[in-house]
Amino acid sequence: MDVTEVVRAAGGVVTRRSADGALEVVVVHRVSYGDWTFPKGKLHAGETEEEAALREVEEETSLRCRLERELGSTRYADSRRRPKTVRYWEMSVVEGNLEPANEIDAARWAPLEEARDLLTYDRDVTILDLLE
């Protein structure tokens, strides 16, 4: 019997209020996939999903954040056709300036409507909609 283990990942929807009070989120562009998404990544051995979410956001955006609330999760087949789940948390910035790092070549703050248009995957838009 072929049992495929689920790839576990976690990420964050980093939020802030603009000068006019509008909610903005961080979206990142991954050069290897050519997509716009939220910062996320696979869990390391022994790491909790919360720890992975915070680590991945910092590694990809240079922002140290804190967890606010869990938003939800997505399930899909990864690029190698393995089942994958990603749990997301709303996060707020503790310190740092937004700068792309690792496999990320662009990172930006975007108002919700702009983020909705930028995001490549419907599953990410579904997570974004959970903010409202």
PDB file of C-alpha atoms in Angstrom:
ATOM      1  CA  MET A   1       0.000   0.000   0.000  1.00  0.00           C
ATOM      2  CA  ASP A   2       1.412   3.392  -1.010  1.00  0.00           C
ATOM      3  CA  VAL A   3       0.902   5.893   1.804  1.00  0.00           C
ATOM      4  CA  THR A   4       1.907   9.453   0.977  1.00  0.00           C
ATOM      5  CA  GLU A   5       2.688  11.572   4.005  1.00  0.00           C
ATOM      6  CA  VAL A   6       1.086  14.986   4.100  1.00  0.00           C
ATOM      7  CA  VAL A   7       3.537  17.876   3.750  1.00  0.00           C
ATOM      8  CA  ARG A   8       2.893  20.251   6.654  1.00  0.00           C
ATOM      9  CA  ALA A   9       3.546  23.951   6.298  1.00  0.00           C
ATOM     10  CA  ALA A  10       2.608  27.188   8.024  1.00  0.00           C
ATOM     11  CA  GLY A  11       2.557  30.856   7.209  1.00  0.00           C
ATOM     12  CA  GLY A  12       1.357  34.289   8.079  1.00  0.00           C
ATOM     13  CA  VAL A  13      -0.893  37.044   6.877  1.00  0.00           C
ATOM     14  CA  VAL A  14       0.985  40.035   8.262  1.00  0.00           C
ATOM     15  CA  THR A  15      -1.282  43.047   8.760  1.00  0.00           C
ATOM     16  CA  ARG A  16      -0.995  46.748   9.555  1.00  0.00           C
ATOM     17  CA  ARG A  17      -3.105  49.885   9.270  1.00  0.00           C
ATOM     18  CA  SER A  18      -2.100  52.512   6.715  1.00  0.00           C
ATOM     19  CA  ALA A  19      -2.051  56.224   7.565  1.00  0.00           C
ATOM     20  CA  ASP A  20      -5.701  56.478   6.466  1.00  0.00           C
ATOM     21  CA  GLY A  21      -6.705  53.469   8.584  1.00  0.00           C
ATOM     22  CA  ALA A  22      -7.040  50.938   5.741  1.00  0.00           C
ATOM     23  CA  LEU A  23      -5.955  47.373   6.450  1.00  0.00           C
ATOM     24  CA  GLU A  24      -2.867  46.256   4.515  1.00  0.00           C
ATOM     25  CA  VAL A  25      -1.227  42.832   4.232  1.00  0.00           C
ATOM     26  CA  VAL A  26       2.188  41.573   3.158  1.00  0.00           C
ATOM     27  CA  VAL A  27       2.315  39.658  -0.120  1.00  0.00           C
ATOM     28  CA  VAL A  28       5.482  38.074  -1.499  1.00  0.00           C
ATOM     29  CA  HIS A  29       6.637  37.079  -4.973  1.00  0.00           C
ATOM     30  CA  ARG A  30       8.471  33.768  -5.315  1.00  0.00           C
ATOM     31  CA  VAL A  31      10.811  33.863  -8.280  1.00  0.00           C
ATOM     32  CA  SER A  32      10.995  30.067  -8.638  1.00  0.00           C
ATOM     33  CA  TYR A  33       7.203  29.782  -8.994  1.00  0.00           C
ATOM     34  CA  GLY A  34       6.496  33.190 -10.509  1.00  0.00           C
ATOM     35  CA  ASP A  35       3.610  33.663  -8.085  1.00  0.00           C
ATOM     36  CA  TRP A  36       2.313  36.132  -5.499  1.00  0.00           C
ATOM     37  CA  THR A  37       1.343  34.543  -2.197  1.00  0.00           C
ATOM     38  CA  PHE A  38       1.693  34.855   1.576  1.00  0.00           C
ATOM     39  CA  PRO A  39       4.972  34.012   3.308  1.00  0.00           C
ATOM     40  CA  LYS A  40       4.944  30.341   4.286  1.00  0.00           C
ATOM     41  CA  GLY A  41       7.035  27.209   4.375  1.00  0.00           C
ATOM     42  CA  LYS A  42       7.450  23.636   5.515  1.00  0.00           C
ATOM     43  CA  LEU A  43       7.918  22.693   9.142  1.00  0.00           C
ATOM     44  CA  HIS A  44      11.367  21.672  10.355  1.00  0.00           C
ATOM     45  CA  ALA A  45      11.686  18.474  12.409  1.00  0.00           C
ATOM     46  CA  GLY A  46      10.338  19.029  15.920  1.00  0.00           C
ATOM     47  CA  GLU A  47       8.896  22.442  15.068  1.00  0.00           C
ATOM     48  CA  THR A  48       5.299  23.414  15.813  1.00  0.00           C
ATOM     49  CA  GLU A  49       3.175  25.044  13.136  1.00  0.00           C
ATOM     50  CA  GLU A  50       3.166  28.288  15.131  1.00  0.00           C
ATOM     51  CA  GLU A  51       6.979  28.286  15.322  1.00  0.00           C
ATOM     52  CA  ALA A  52       7.262  27.513  11.609  1.00  0.00           C
ATOM     53  CA  ALA A  53       4.855  30.311  10.682  1.00  0.00           C
ATOM     54  CA  LEU A  54       6.868  32.893  12.644  1.00  0.00           C
ATOM     55  CA  ARG A  55      10.211  31.598  11.320  1.00  0.00           C
ATOM     56  CA  GLU A  56       9.076  31.503   7.690  1.00  0.00           C
ATOM     57  CA  VAL A  57       7.631  35.024   7.811  1.00  0.00           C
ATOM     58  CA  GLU A  58      10.879  36.360   9.260  1.00  0.00           C
ATOM     59  CA  GLU A  59      13.034  34.405   6.790  1.00  0.00           C
ATOM     60  CA  GLU A  60      11.069  35.616   3.770  1.00  0.00           C
ATOM     61  CA  THR A  61      10.231  39.197   4.782  1.00  0.00           C
ATOM     62  CA  SER A  62      12.798  40.233   7.443  1.00  0.00           C
ATOM     63  CA  LEU A  63       9.883  41.038   9.786  1.00  0.00           C
ATOM     64  CA  ARG A  64       9.740  39.673  13.329  1.00  0.00           C
ATOM     65  CA  CYS A  65       6.083  39.169  14.123  1.00  0.00           C
ATOM     66  CA  ARG A  66       3.722  37.898  16.785  1.00  0.00           C
ATOM     67  CA  LEU A  67       0.757  35.631  16.248  1.00  0.00           C
ATOM     68  CA  GLU A  68      -2.625  37.284  16.611  1.00  0.00           C
ATOM     69  CA  ARG A  69      -5.198  34.643  15.665  1.00  0.00           C
ATOM     70  CA  GLU A  70      -5.379  31.563  13.532  1.00  0.00           C
ATOM     71  CA  LEU A  71      -7.138  32.289  10.242  1.00  0.00           C
ATOM     72  CA  GLY A  72      -7.520  28.839   8.721  1.00  0.00           C
ATOM     73  CA  SER A  73      -5.768  26.347   6.534  1.00  0.00           C
ATOM     74  CA  THR A  74      -5.522  25.278   2.916  1.00  0.00           C
ATOM     75  CA  ARG A  75      -5.055  21.841   1.372  1.00  0.00           C
ATOM     76  CA  TYR A  76      -3.682  21.131  -2.081  1.00  0.00           C
ATOM     77  CA  ALA A  77      -1.150  19.047  -3.987  1.00  0.00           C
ATOM     78  CA  ASP A  78       2.335  20.548  -3.998  1.00  0.00           C
ATOM     79  CA  SER A  79       4.578  20.819  -7.055  1.00  0.00           C
ATOM     80  CA  ARG A  80       5.628  17.187  -6.529  1.00  0.00           C
ATOM     81  CA  ARG A  81       1.967  16.076  -6.299  1.00  0.00           C
ATOM     82  CA  ARG A  82       2.156  15.358  -2.565  1.00  0.00           C
ATOM     83  CA  PRO A  83      -0.782  16.363  -0.363  1.00  0.00           C
ATOM     84  CA  LYS A  84       0.057  19.566   1.488  1.00  0.00           C
ATOM     85  CA  THR A  85      -1.629  21.517   4.271  1.00  0.00           C
ATOM     86  CA  VAL A  86      -0.768  25.077   5.252  1.00  0.00           C
ATOM     87  CA  ARG A  87      -2.039  26.682   8.473  1.00  0.00           C
ATOM     88  CA  TYR A  88      -2.144  30.492   8.526  1.00  0.00           C
ATOM     89  CA  TRP A  89      -2.148  33.036  11.313  1.00  0.00           C
ATOM     90  CA  GLU A  90      -2.865  36.722  11.258  1.00  0.00           C
ATOM     91  CA  MET A  91       0.322  38.421  12.480  1.00  0.00           C
ATOM     92  CA  SER A  92       1.434  41.863  13.536  1.00  0.00           C
ATOM     93  CA  VAL A  93       4.944  43.271  13.230  1.00  0.00           C
ATOM     94  CA  VAL A  94       7.114  43.419  16.342  1.00  0.00           C
ATOM     95  CA  GLU A  95      10.203  44.811  14.593  1.00  0.00           C
ATOM     96  CA  GLY A  96      11.975  45.041  11.261  1.00  0.00           C
ATOM     97  CA  ASN A  97      11.522  46.560   7.826  1.00  0.00           C
ATOM     98  CA  LEU A  98       9.883  44.671   4.988  1.00  0.00           C
ATOM     99  CA  GLU A  99      12.605  43.294   2.711  1.00  0.00           C
ATOM    100  CA  PRO A 100      12.475  40.191   0.518  1.00  0.00           C
ATOM    101  CA  ALA A 101      14.870  37.384   1.435  1.00  0.00           C
ATOM    102  CA  ASN A 102      15.609  33.731   0.601  1.00  0.00           C
ATOM    103  CA  GLU A 103      13.529  32.575  -2.374  1.00  0.00           C
ATOM    104  CA  ILE A 104      11.489  35.796  -2.331  1.00  0.00           C
ATOM    105  CA  ASP A 105      12.424  38.474  -4.879  1.00  0.00           C
ATOM    106  CA  ALA A 106       9.711  41.015  -3.983  1.00  0.00           C
ATOM    107  CA  ALA A 107       7.641  41.762  -0.899  1.00  0.00           C
ATOM    108  CA  ARG A 108       5.139  44.552  -0.441  1.00  0.00           C
ATOM    109  CA  TRP A 109       2.373  45.929   1.693  1.00  0.00           C
ATOM    110  CA  ALA A 110      -0.906  45.909  -0.208  1.00  0.00           C
ATOM    111  CA  PRO A 111      -4.396  47.130   0.671  1.00  0.00           C
ATOM    112  CA  LEU A 112      -6.899  44.246   0.737  1.00  0.00           C
ATOM    113  CA  GLU A 113      -8.360  44.873  -2.720  1.00  0.00           C
ATOM    114  CA  GLU A 114      -4.930  45.167  -4.293  1.00  0.00           C
ATOM    115  CA  ALA A 115      -3.783  42.013  -2.480  1.00  0.00           C
ATOM    116  CA  ARG A 116      -6.867  40.174  -3.742  1.00  0.00           C
ATOM    117  CA  ASP A 117      -5.899  41.096  -7.316  1.00  0.00           C
ATOM    118  CA  LEU A 118      -2.197  40.256  -6.832  1.00  0.00           C
ATOM    119  CA  LEU A 119      -2.587  36.840  -5.195  1.00  0.00           C
ATOM    120  CA  THR A 120      -2.047  34.039  -7.692  1.00  0.00           C
ATOM    121  CA  TYR A 121      -4.085  31.329  -5.959  1.00  0.00           C
ATOM    122  CA  ASP A 122      -7.782  31.309  -5.078  1.00  0.00           C
ATOM    123  CA  ARG A 123      -6.900  29.441  -1.872  1.00  0.00           C
ATOM    124  CA  ASP A 124      -4.902  32.492  -0.734  1.00  0.00           C
ATOM    125  CA  VAL A 125      -7.816  34.813  -1.521  1.00  0.00           C
ATOM    126  CA  THR A 126      -9.993  32.553   0.655  1.00  0.00           C
ATOM    127  CA  ILE A 127      -7.527  33.020   3.544  1.00  0.00           C
ATOM    128  CA  LEU A 128      -7.418  36.795   2.893  1.00  0.00           C
ATOM    129  CA  ASP A 129     -11.212  36.949   3.081  1.00  0.00           C
ATOM    130  CA  LEU A 130     -11.065  35.489   6.605  1.00  0.00           C
ATOM    131  CA  LEU A 131      -9.558  38.788   7.814  1.00  0.00           C
ATOM    132  CA  GLU A 132     -12.847  40.588   7.221  1.00  0.00           C
TER     133      GLU A 132
END
